[in-house]
mmCIF file of C-alpha atoms in Angstrom:
data_model
loop_
_atom_site.group_PDB
_atom_site.id
_atom_site.type_symbol
_atom_site.label_atom_id
_atom_site.label_comp_id
_atom_site.label_asym_id
_atom_site.label_seq_id
_atom_site.Cartn_x
_atom_site.Cartn_y
_atom_site.Cartn_z
ATOM 1 C CA UNK K 1 83.967 -33.182 -56.935
ATOM 2 C CA UNK K 2 84.360 -29.607 -58.480
ATOM 3 C CA UNK K 3 88.299 -30.148 -58.808
ATOM 4 C CA UNK K 4 88.197 -32.983 -60.756
ATOM 5 C CA UNK K 5 85.994 -31.268 -62.979
ATOM 6 C CA UNK K 6 88.262 -28.929 -63.651
ATOM 7 C CA UNK K 7 89.637 -31.434 -66.186
ATOM 8 C CA UNK K 8 86.542 -32.272 -67.916
ATOM 9 C CA UNK K 9 85.371 -30.540 -70.947
ATOM 10 C CA UNK K 10 82.637 -31.999 -73.287
ATOM 11 C CA UNK K 11 81.102 -31.351 -76.703
ATOM 12 C CA UNK K 12 78.626 -32.183 -79.350
ATOM 13 C CA UNK K 13 79.794 -33.794 -82.380
ATOM 14 C CA UNK K 14 77.986 -35.622 -86.104
ATOM 15 C CA UNK K 15 79.830 -37.844 -84.434
ATOM 16 C CA UNK K 16 77.667 -38.120 -80.844
ATOM 17 C CA UNK K 17 78.763 -35.888 -77.282
ATOM 18 C CA UNK K 18 82.914 -36.526 -76.463
ATOM 19 C CA UNK K 19 83.746 -36.458 -73.127
ATOM 20 C CA UNK K 20 87.431 -34.789 -72.529
ATOM 21 C CA UNK K 21 89.786 -35.403 -69.298
ATOM 22 C CA UNK K 22 92.429 -33.785 -69.408
ATOM 23 C CA UNK K 23 96.183 -32.977 -67.256
ATOM 24 C CA UNK K 24 96.304 -30.339 -65.608
ATOM 25 C CA UNK K 25 99.158 -28.100 -64.575
ATOM 26 C CA UNK K 26 100.506 -30.480 -61.492
ATOM 27 C CA UNK K 27 97.681 -33.344 -61.865
ATOM 28 C CA UNK K 28 98.770 -35.636 -64.680
ATOM 29 C CA UNK K 29 96.172 -38.282 -65.653
ATOM 30 C CA UNK K 30 98.660 -40.954 -66.084
ATOM 31 C CA UNK K 31 101.698 -41.026 -64.661
ATOM 32 C CA UNK K 32 104.664 -39.510 -67.284
ATOM 33 C CA UNK K 33 105.642 -41.398 -70.017
ATOM 34 C CA UNK K 34 103.388 -44.436 -68.976
ATOM 35 C CA UNK K 35 99.871 -46.075 -68.817
ATOM 36 C CA UNK K 36 99.777 -46.311 -65.608
ATOM 37 C CA UNK K 37 95.988 -44.051 -64.338
ATOM 38 C CA UNK K 38 96.853 -41.395 -61.305
ATOM 39 C CA UNK K 39 94.320 -41.315 -58.937
ATOM 40 C CA UNK K 40 92.460 -38.682 -60.069
ATOM 41 C CA UNK K 41 91.837 -40.626 -63.534
ATOM 42 C CA UNK K 42 90.561 -43.102 -61.761
ATOM 43 C CA UNK K 43 88.309 -40.884 -59.935
ATOM 44 C CA UNK K 44 87.444 -39.295 -63.524
ATOM 45 C CA UNK K 45 86.891 -42.103 -65.240
ATOM 46 C CA UNK K 46 84.100 -43.189 -62.443
ATOM 47 C CA UNK K 47 82.474 -40.534 -62.135
ATOM 48 C CA UNK K 48 81.798 -40.649 -65.733
ATOM 49 C CA UNK K 49 81.299 -44.632 -65.944
ATOM 50 C CA UNK K 50 78.357 -43.601 -62.893
ATOM 51 C CA UNK K 51 77.032 -40.587 -65.134
ATOM 52 C CA UNK K 52 77.321 -42.697 -68.822
ATOM 53 C CA UNK K 53 75.952 -45.992 -66.836
ATOM 54 C CA UNK K 54 72.480 -44.089 -67.777
ATOM 55 C CA UNK K 55 72.353 -43.952 -71.339
ATOM 56 C CA UNK K 56 73.149 -47.416 -73.937
ATOM 57 C CA UNK K 57 74.391 -45.537 -76.590
ATOM 58 C CA UNK K 58 77.935 -47.078 -77.875
ATOM 59 C CA UNK K 59 81.120 -45.832 -77.142
ATOM 60 C CA UNK K 60 85.002 -44.985 -78.317
ATOM 61 C CA UNK K 61 87.708 -44.498 -75.879
ATOM 62 C CA UNK K 62 90.405 -42.115 -77.773
ATOM 63 C CA UNK K 63 93.922 -41.684 -76.404
ATOM 64 C CA UNK K 64 95.843 -38.244 -77.030
ATOM 65 C CA UNK K 65 99.049 -36.774 -75.885
ATOM 66 C CA UNK K 66 100.720 -33.394 -76.294
ATOM 67 C CA UNK K 67 102.734 -31.781 -79.807
ATOM 68 C CA UNK K 68 106.218 -33.669 -77.571
ATOM 69 C CA UNK K 69 105.251 -37.333 -77.282
ATOM 70 C CA UNK K 70 105.963 -38.376 -74.602
ATOM 71 C CA UNK K 71 107.896 -41.589 -74.962
ATOM 72 C CA UNK K 72 109.407 -43.085 -78.916
ATOM 73 C CA UNK K 73 106.188 -44.775 -79.887
ATOM 74 C CA UNK K 74 103.301 -42.250 -79.509
ATOM 75 C CA UNK K 75 101.164 -44.609 -81.017
ATOM 76 C CA UNK K 76 101.812 -47.198 -78.814
ATOM 77 C CA UNK K 77 101.286 -44.863 -75.435
ATOM 78 C CA UNK K 78 97.956 -43.246 -76.354
ATOM 79 C CA UNK K 79 96.202 -46.212 -77.461
ATOM 80 C CA UNK K 80 97.699 -47.970 -74.222
ATOM 81 C CA UNK K 81 95.946 -45.383 -72.107
ATOM 82 C CA UNK K 82 93.034 -45.342 -74.500
ATOM 83 C CA UNK K 83 92.866 -49.424 -73.626
ATOM 84 C CA UNK K 84 93.181 -48.038 -69.994
ATOM 85 C CA UNK K 85 90.460 -46.076 -70.404
ATOM 86 C CA UNK K 86 88.305 -48.150 -71.734
ATOM 87 C CA UNK K 87 89.229 -51.842 -69.054
ATOM 88 C CA UNK K 88 88.329 -49.033 -65.876
ATOM 89 C CA UNK K 89 85.459 -47.966 -67.085
ATOM 90 C CA UNK K 90 84.481 -51.881 -68.066
ATOM 91 C CA UNK K 91 85.323 -52.565 -63.813
ATOM 92 C CA UNK K 92 83.172 -48.848 -62.768
ATOM 93 C CA UNK K 93 80.414 -50.493 -64.719
ATOM 94 C CA UNK K 94 79.798 -50.129 -67.885
ATOM 95 C CA UNK K 95 79.181 -53.084 -70.495
ATOM 96 C CA UNK K 96 81.789 -54.480 -72.291
ATOM 97 C CA UNK K 97 79.837 -54.285 -75.428
ATOM 98 C CA UNK K 98 79.034 -50.870 -75.578
ATOM 99 C CA UNK K 99 82.842 -50.184 -75.963
ATOM 100 C CA UNK K 100 83.042 -50.714 -80.051
ATOM 101 C CA UNK K 101 86.413 -48.512 -80.873
ATOM 102 C CA UNK K 102 89.949 -47.387 -78.941
ATOM 103 C CA UNK K 103 92.481 -45.860 -80.170
ATOM 104 C CA UNK K 104 95.726 -44.509 -79.911
ATOM 105 C CA UNK K 105 96.191 -40.800 -81.578
ATOM 106 C CA UNK K 106 99.330 -39.685 -80.510
ATOM 107 C CA UNK K 107 100.074 -36.392 -80.704
ATOM 108 C CA UNK K 108 97.931 -36.157 -84.060
ATOM 109 C CA UNK K 109 94.871 -34.614 -83.218
ATOM 110 C CA UNK K 110 95.662 -31.597 -81.095
ATOM 111 C CA UNK K 111 93.386 -30.239 -78.688
ATOM 112 C CA UNK K 112 95.598 -26.968 -78.773
ATOM 113 C CA UNK K 113 97.745 -26.162 -81.440
ATOM 114 C CA UNK K 114 99.031 -23.225 -79.146
ATOM 115 C CA UNK K 115 99.113 -22.558 -75.405
ATOM 116 C CA UNK K 116 99.477 -24.773 -72.745
ATOM 117 C CA UNK K 117 100.322 -29.027 -74.082
ATOM 118 C CA UNK K 118 98.975 -30.445 -70.973
ATOM 119 C CA UNK K 119 95.493 -29.631 -72.358
ATOM 120 C CA UNK K 120 95.969 -32.105 -75.117
ATOM 121 C CA UNK K 121 97.613 -34.809 -72.805
ATOM 122 C CA UNK K 122 93.546 -36.510 -72.697
ATOM 123 C CA UNK K 123 91.220 -39.147 -73.578
ATOM 124 C CA UNK K 124 88.080 -38.638 -75.483
ATOM 125 C CA UNK K 125 85.119 -40.470 -74.584
ATOM 126 C CA UNK K 126 82.634 -40.618 -77.054
ATOM 127 C CA UNK K 127 78.682 -41.592 -76.862
ATOM 128 C CA UNK K 128 77.858 -42.105 -80.315
ATOM 129 C CA UNK K 129 74.705 -41.501 -82.079
ATOM 130 C CA UNK K 130 72.890 -44.125 -82.230
ATOM 131 C CA UNK K 131 70.981 -45.288 -85.532
ATOM 132 C CA UNK K 132 68.443 -43.427 -86.648
ATOM 133 C CA UNK K 133 65.311 -46.258 -86.479
#
């Protein structure tokens, strides 16, 4: 499990709690140029589903690619990966009604402008803040 946690970063924004899962140099989340998840991605999403199952917040899923997209249509690939993440989270127990947004960002919202590009290839699962009241 410790090796899985190396793929995870969390941060709080105005929108909510963002759980990022990202590639490591020798351990991608998806097959190159594909939306086929690796075993590591499946294990991470199962872990996230177990934890997020304890709360009721709505969820947004965003797919992101590296600075150099792996396909001619980076938006389609990043959206397909986000959709695959949503499907797996639902298979692992998250109620489908909790998903309010699934987006593909291609390489438009990098985690790192410089430095290791693997860190940009990621899914962001956001537990959205509940509206006041």
